Tab-separated table of C-alpha atoms in Angstrom:
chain	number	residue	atom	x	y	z
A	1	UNK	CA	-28.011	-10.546	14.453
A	2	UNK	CA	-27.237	-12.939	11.777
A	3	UNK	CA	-25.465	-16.356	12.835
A	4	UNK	CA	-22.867	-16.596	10.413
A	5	UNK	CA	-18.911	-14.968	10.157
A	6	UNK	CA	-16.907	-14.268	7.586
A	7	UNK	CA	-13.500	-16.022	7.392
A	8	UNK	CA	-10.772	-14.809	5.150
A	9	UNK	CA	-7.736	-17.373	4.045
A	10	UNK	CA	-3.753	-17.360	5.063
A	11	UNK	CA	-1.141	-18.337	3.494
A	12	UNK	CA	-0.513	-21.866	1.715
A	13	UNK	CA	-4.139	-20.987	-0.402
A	14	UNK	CA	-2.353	-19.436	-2.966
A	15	UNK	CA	-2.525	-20.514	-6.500
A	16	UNK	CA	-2.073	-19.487	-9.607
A	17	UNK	CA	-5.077	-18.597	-11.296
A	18	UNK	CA	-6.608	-17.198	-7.967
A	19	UNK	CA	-8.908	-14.490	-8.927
A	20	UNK	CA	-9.044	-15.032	-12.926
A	21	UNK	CA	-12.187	-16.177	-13.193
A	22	UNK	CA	-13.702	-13.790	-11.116
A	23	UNK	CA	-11.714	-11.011	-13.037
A	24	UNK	CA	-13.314	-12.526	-16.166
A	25	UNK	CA	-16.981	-12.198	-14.884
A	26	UNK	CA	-17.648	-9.274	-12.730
A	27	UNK	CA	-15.561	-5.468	-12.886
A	28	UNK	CA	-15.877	-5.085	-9.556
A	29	UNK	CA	-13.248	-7.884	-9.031
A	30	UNK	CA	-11.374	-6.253	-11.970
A	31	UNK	CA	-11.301	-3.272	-10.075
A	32	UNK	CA	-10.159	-4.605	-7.232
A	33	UNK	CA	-7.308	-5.881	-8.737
A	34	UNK	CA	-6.255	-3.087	-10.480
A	35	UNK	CA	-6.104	-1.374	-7.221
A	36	UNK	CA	-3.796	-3.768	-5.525
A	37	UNK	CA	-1.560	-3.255	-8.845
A	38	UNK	CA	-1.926	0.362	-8.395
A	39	UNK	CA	-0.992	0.601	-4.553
A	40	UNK	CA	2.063	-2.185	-4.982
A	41	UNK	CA	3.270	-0.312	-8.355
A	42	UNK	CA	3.529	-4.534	-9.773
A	43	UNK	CA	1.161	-6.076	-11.829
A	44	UNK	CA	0.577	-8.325	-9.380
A	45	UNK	CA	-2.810	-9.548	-10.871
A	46	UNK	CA	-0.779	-10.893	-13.757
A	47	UNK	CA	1.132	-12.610	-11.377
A	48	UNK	CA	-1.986	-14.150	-9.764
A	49	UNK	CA	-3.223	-15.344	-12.963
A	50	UNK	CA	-0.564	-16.671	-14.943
A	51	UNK	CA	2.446	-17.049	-12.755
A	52	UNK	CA	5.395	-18.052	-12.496
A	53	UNK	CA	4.367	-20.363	-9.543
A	54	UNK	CA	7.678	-19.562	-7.558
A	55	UNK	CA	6.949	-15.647	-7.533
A	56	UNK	CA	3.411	-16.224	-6.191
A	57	UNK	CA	4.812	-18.071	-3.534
A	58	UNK	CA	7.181	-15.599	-1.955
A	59	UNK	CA	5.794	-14.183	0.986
A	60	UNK	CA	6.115	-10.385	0.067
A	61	UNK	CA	4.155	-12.072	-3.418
A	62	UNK	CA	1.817	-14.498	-1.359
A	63	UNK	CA	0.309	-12.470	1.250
A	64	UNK	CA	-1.158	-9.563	-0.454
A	65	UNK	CA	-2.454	-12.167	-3.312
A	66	UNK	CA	-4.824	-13.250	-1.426
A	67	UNK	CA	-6.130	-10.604	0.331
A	68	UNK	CA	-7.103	-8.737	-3.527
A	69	UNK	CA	-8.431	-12.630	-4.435
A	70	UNK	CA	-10.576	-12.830	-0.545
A	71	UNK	CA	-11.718	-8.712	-1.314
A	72	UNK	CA	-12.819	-9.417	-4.879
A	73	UNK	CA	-15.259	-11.973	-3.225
A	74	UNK	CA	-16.159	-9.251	-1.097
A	75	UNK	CA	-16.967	-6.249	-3.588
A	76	UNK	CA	-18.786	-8.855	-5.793
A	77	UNK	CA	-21.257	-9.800	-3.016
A	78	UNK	CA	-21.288	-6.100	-2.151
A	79	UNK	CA	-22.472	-5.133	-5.647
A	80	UNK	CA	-25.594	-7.658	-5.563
A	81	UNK	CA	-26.712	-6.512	-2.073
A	82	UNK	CA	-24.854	-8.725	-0.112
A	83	UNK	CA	-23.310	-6.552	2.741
A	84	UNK	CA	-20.967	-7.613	5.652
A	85	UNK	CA	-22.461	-6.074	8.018
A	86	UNK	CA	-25.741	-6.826	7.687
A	87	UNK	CA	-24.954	-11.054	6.880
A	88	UNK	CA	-22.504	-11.497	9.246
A	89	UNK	CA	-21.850	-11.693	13.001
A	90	UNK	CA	-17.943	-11.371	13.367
A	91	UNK	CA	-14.931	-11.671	10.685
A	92	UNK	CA	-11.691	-13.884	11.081
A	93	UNK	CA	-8.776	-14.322	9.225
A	94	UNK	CA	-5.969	-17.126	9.444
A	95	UNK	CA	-2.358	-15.078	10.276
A	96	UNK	CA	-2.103	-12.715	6.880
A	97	UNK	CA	-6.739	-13.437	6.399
A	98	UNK	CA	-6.570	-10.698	9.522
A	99	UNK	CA	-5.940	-7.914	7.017
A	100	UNK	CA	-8.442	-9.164	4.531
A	101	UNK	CA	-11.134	-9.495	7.384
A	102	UNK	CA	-10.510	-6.019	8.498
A	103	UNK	CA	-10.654	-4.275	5.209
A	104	UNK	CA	-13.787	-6.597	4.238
A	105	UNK	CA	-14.761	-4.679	7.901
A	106	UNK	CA	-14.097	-1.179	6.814
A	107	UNK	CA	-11.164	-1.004	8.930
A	108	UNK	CA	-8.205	-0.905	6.338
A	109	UNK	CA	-8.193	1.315	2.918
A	110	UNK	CA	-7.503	-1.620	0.051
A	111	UNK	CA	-4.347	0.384	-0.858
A	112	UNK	CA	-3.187	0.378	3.040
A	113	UNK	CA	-4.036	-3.200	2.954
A	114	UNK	CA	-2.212	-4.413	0.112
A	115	UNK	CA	1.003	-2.038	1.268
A	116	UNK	CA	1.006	-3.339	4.651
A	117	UNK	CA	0.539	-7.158	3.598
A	118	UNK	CA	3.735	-6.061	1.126
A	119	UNK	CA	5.781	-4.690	3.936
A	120	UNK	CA	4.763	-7.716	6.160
A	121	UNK	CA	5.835	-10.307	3.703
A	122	UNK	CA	9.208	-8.493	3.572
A	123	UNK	CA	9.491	-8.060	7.071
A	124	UNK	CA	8.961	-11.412	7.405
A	125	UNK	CA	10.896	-12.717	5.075
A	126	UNK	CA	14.115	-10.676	5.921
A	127	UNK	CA	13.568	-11.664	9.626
A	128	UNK	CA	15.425	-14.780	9.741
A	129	UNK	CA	18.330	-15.883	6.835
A	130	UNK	CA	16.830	-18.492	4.717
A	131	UNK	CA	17.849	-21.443	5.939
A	132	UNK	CA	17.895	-20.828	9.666
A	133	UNK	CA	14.535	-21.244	10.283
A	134	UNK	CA	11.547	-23.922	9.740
A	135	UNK	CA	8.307	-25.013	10.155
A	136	UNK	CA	6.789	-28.574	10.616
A	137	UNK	CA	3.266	-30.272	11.272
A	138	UNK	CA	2.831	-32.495	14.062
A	139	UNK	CA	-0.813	-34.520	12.692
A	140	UNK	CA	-2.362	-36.340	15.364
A	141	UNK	CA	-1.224	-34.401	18.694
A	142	UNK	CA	-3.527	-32.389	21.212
A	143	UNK	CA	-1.698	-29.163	21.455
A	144	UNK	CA	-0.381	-29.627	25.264
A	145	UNK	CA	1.306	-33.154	23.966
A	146	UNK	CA	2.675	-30.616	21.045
A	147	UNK	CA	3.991	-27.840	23.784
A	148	UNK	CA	5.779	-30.756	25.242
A	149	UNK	CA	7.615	-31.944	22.121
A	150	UNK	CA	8.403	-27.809	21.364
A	151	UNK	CA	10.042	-27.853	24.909
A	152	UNK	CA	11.860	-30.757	24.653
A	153	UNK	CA	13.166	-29.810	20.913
A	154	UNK	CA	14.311	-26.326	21.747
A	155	UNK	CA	17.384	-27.510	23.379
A	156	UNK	CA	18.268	-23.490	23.958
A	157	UNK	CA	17.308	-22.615	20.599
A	158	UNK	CA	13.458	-21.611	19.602
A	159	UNK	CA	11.020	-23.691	18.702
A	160	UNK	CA	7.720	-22.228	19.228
A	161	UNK	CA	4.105	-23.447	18.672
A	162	UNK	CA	2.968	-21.024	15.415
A	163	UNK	CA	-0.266	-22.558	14.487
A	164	UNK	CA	-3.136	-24.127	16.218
A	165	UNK	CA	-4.810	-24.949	13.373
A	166	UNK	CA	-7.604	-28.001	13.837
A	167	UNK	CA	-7.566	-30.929	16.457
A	168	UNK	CA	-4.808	-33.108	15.745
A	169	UNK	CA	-2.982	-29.887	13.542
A	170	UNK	CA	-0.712	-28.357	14.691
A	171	UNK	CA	2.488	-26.059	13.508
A	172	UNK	CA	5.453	-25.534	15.362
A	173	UNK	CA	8.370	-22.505	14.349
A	174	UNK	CA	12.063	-21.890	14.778
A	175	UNK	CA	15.147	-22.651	14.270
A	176	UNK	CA	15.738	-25.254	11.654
A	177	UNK	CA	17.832	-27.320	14.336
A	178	UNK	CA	14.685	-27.657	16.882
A	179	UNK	CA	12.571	-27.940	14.205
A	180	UNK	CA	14.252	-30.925	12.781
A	181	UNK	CA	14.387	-32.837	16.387
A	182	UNK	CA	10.876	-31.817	17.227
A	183	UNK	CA	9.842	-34.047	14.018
A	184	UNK	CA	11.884	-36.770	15.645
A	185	UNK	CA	10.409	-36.375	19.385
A	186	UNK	CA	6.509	-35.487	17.396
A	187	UNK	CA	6.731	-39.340	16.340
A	188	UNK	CA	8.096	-40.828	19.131
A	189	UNK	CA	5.114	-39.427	21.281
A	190	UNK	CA	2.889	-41.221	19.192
A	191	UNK	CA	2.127	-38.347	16.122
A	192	UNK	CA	0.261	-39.906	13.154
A	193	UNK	CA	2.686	-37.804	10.875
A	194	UNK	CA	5.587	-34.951	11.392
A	195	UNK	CA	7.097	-33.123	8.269
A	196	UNK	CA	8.843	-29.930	7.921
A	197	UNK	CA	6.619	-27.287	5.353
A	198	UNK	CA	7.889	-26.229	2.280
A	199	UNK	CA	8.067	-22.546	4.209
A	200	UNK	CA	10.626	-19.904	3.243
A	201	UNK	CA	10.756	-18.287	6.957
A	202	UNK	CA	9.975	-19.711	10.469
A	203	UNK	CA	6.478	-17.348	10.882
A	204	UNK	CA	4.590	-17.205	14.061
A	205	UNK	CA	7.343	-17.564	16.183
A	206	UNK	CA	9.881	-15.294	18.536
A	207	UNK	CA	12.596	-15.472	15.968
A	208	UNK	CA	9.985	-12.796	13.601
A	209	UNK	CA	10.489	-10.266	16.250
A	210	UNK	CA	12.518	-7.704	13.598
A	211	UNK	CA	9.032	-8.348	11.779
A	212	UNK	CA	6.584	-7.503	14.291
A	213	UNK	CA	8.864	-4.317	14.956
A	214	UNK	CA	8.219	-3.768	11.072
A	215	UNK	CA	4.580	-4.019	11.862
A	216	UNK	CA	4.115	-1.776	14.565
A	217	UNK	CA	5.808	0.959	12.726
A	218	UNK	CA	3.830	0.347	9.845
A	219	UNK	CA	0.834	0.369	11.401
A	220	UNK	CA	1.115	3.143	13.618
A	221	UNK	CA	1.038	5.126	9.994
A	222	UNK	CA	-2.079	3.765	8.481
A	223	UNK	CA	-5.464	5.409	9.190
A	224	UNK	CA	-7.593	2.668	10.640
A	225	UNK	CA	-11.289	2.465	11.275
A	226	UNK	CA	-13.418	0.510	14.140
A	227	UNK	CA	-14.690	-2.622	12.040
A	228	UNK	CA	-18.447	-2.866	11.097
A	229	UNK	CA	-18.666	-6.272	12.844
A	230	UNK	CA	-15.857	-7.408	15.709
A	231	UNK	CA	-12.806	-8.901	14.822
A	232	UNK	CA	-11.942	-12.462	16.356
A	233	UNK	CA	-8.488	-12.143	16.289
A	234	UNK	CA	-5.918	-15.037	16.238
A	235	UNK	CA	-3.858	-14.215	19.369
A	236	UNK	CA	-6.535	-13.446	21.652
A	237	UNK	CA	-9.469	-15.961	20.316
A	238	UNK	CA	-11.922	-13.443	21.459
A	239	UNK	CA	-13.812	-10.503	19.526
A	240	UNK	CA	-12.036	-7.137	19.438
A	241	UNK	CA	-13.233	-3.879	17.816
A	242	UNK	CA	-11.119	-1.079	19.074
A	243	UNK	CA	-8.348	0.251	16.127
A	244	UNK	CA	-5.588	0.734	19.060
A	245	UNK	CA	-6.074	-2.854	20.099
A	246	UNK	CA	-6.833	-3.770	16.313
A	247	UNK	CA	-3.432	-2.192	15.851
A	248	UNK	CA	-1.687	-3.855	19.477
A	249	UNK	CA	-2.783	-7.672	18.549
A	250	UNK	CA	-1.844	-7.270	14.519
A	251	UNK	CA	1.846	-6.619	15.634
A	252	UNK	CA	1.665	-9.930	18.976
A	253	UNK	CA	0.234	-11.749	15.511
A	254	UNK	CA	3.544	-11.686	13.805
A	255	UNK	CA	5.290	-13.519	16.833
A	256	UNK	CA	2.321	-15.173	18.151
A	257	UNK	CA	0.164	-18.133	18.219
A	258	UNK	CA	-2.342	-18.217	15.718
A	259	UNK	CA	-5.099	-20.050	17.585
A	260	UNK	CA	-7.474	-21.165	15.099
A	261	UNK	CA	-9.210	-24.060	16.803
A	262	UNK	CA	-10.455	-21.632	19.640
A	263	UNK	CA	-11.046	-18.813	17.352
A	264	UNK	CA	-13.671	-20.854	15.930
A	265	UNK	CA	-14.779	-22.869	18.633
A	266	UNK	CA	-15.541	-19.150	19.936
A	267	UNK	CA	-17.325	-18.348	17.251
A	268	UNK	CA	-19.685	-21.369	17.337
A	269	UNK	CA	-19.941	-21.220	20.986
A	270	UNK	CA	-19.903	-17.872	22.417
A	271	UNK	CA	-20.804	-16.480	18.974
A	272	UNK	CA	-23.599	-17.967	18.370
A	273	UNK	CA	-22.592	-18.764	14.735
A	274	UNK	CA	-23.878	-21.386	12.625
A	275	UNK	CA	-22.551	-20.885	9.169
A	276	UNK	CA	-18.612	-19.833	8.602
A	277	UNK	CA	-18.494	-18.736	5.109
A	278	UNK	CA	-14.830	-18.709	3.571
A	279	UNK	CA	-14.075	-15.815	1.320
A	280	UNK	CA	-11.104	-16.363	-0.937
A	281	UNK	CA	-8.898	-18.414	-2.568
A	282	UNK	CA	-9.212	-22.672	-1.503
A	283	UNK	CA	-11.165	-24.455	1.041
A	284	UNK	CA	-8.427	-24.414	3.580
A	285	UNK	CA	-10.567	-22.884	6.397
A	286	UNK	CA	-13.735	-24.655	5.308
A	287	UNK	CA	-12.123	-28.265	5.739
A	288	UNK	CA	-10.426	-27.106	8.991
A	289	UNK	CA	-14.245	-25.407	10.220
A	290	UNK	CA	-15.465	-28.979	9.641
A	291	UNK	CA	-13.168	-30.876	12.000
A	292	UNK	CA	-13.160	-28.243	14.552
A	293	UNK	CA	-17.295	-27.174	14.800
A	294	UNK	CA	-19.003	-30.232	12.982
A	295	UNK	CA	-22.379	-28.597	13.908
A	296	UNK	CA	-21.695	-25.645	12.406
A	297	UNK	CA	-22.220	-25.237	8.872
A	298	UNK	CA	-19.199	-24.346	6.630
A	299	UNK	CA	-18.818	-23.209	2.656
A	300	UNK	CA	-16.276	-21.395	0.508
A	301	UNK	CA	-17.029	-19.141	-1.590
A	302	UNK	CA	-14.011	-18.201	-4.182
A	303	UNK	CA	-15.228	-19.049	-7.649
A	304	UNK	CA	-18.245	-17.217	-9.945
A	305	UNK	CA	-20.143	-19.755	-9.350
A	306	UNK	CA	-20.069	-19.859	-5.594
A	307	UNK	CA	-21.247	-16.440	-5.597
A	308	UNK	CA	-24.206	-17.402	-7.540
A	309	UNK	CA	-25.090	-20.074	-5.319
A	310	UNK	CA	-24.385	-17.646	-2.125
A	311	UNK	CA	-26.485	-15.334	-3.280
A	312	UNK	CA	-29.660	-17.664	-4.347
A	313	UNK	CA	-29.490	-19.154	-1.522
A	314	UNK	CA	-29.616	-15.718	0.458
A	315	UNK	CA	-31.893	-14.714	-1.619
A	316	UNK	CA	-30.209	-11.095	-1.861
């Protein structure tokens, strides 16, 4: 069994640009794309390439971006011999990177991923009034100081922890109100820095219940196939591989903590893996691999030349 996982990017990795050069060098990415445009009826390619910068960034925009950027990866490895199932161990994905890991699995259809990543960002989105919600780092708290400052910010209103994302990393979601005063109590327990996200909805928290509701109907529509290699998913930290549980923790996701740090301290524990290659748009999950597991070995792979070196050094 090999020793590495795939990881697949969330959101925040956007750029624009993502994907071009891969379009440029290999059909199978154009192909990819032109399937995402197909399934979304948008030229949403176009959008990845050239912009406008403030389109790419809405969620409904955002989130199925990068899963056609993270799946072009995919299908260009695929084409020079480099299969998932046979080079990896597990998949993971941060928050939205679930849907890309589990149709780089075989679970999801491209089209069903790209329509359910567009009904999620909408969901989402239309959740909470802009404005009412909020999301701010806390840099430089262990996550039980974090739960602390969430508890003593929510005040009555919600202000959840949304993102365990690296020692010393961590997100917390809700109403703009809590949000602001957890900032204030993050520093006065002794947090290196606390600033609100440029976010346009409080994700990951209770107040996206309308969303996960979204989800689960959504879902419940959408053929869905056991993955080729287990799923670690973000609420659980632990490997799953059955669709109706696939299907269960997809919809907690939308509400729930997305536990990074033990997702991959799983992985390079429990796991057994030693590489966690990153398949997608920026290094996000690569820099956060190399705080969390410094033993293990971590690499994105996003650009043409990244796949060459991948693949020489796999010797596919």
């Amino acid at each position: 069994m090999s020793s590495t996982a795939f990881t697949f990017p969330g959101q925040g990795s956007q750029a624009v640009g993502m994907g071009k050069d891969l379009a440029d060098a290999y059909p199978e990415a154009r192909v990819v794309f032109a399937e995402v445009d197909e399934a979304l009826g948008q030229k949403l390619s176009t959008l990845m390439f050239e912009g406008p910068e403030d389109d790419l960034r809405l969620t409904e925009n955002a989130q199925p971006a990068l899963m056609a950027a993270s799946m072009a990866v995919m299908r260009v490895l695929e084409a020079r011999g480099v299969h998932l199932q046979d080079r990896a161990a597990y998949v993971a994905g941060h928050s939205l990177g679930e849907y890309s890991a589990l149709c780089a699995a075989g679970t999801f259809s491209l089209a069903d991923a790209a329509r359910l990543l567009r009904i999620r960002g909408q969901a989402m989105q239309k959740a909470v009034p802009v404005g009412h919600g909020a999301m701010a780092a806390l840099l430089g708290l262990d996550l039980d100081t974090a739960r602390a400052v969430a508890a003593e910010a929510g005040q009555g209103e919600v202000c959840d922890i949304a993102n365990d994302n690296a020692p010393g990393q961590v997100v917390v979601s809700g109403a703009t109100a809590a949000i602001e005063r957890a900032v204030e109590i993050a520093k006065g327990k002794g947090a290196r820095r606390a600033l609100l996200l440029p976010v346009s909805a409080p994700f990951h928290c209770s107040l996206m219940q309308p969303a996960a509701d979204a989800m689960a109907a959504a879902l419940a529509e959408v053929d869905m196939q056991a993955p080729v290699v287990p799923l670690v998913a973000n609420v659980l930290a632990a490997p799953i591989s059955d669709p109706a549980e696939i299907r269960q923790r997809l919809v907690e996701q939308v509400t729930g903590i997305v536990r990074w740090t033990e997702s991959v301290t799983w992985l390079t524990t429990a796991g057994g893996v030693a590489n966690l290659v990153e398949l997608g748009t920026g290094k996000v999950l690569t820099g956060l691999a190399k705080r969390i597991a410094a033993d293990a070995s971590a690499r994105a792979v996003n650009s043409p030349a990244d796949v060459d070196a991948f693949i020489a050094e796999l010797g596919a």
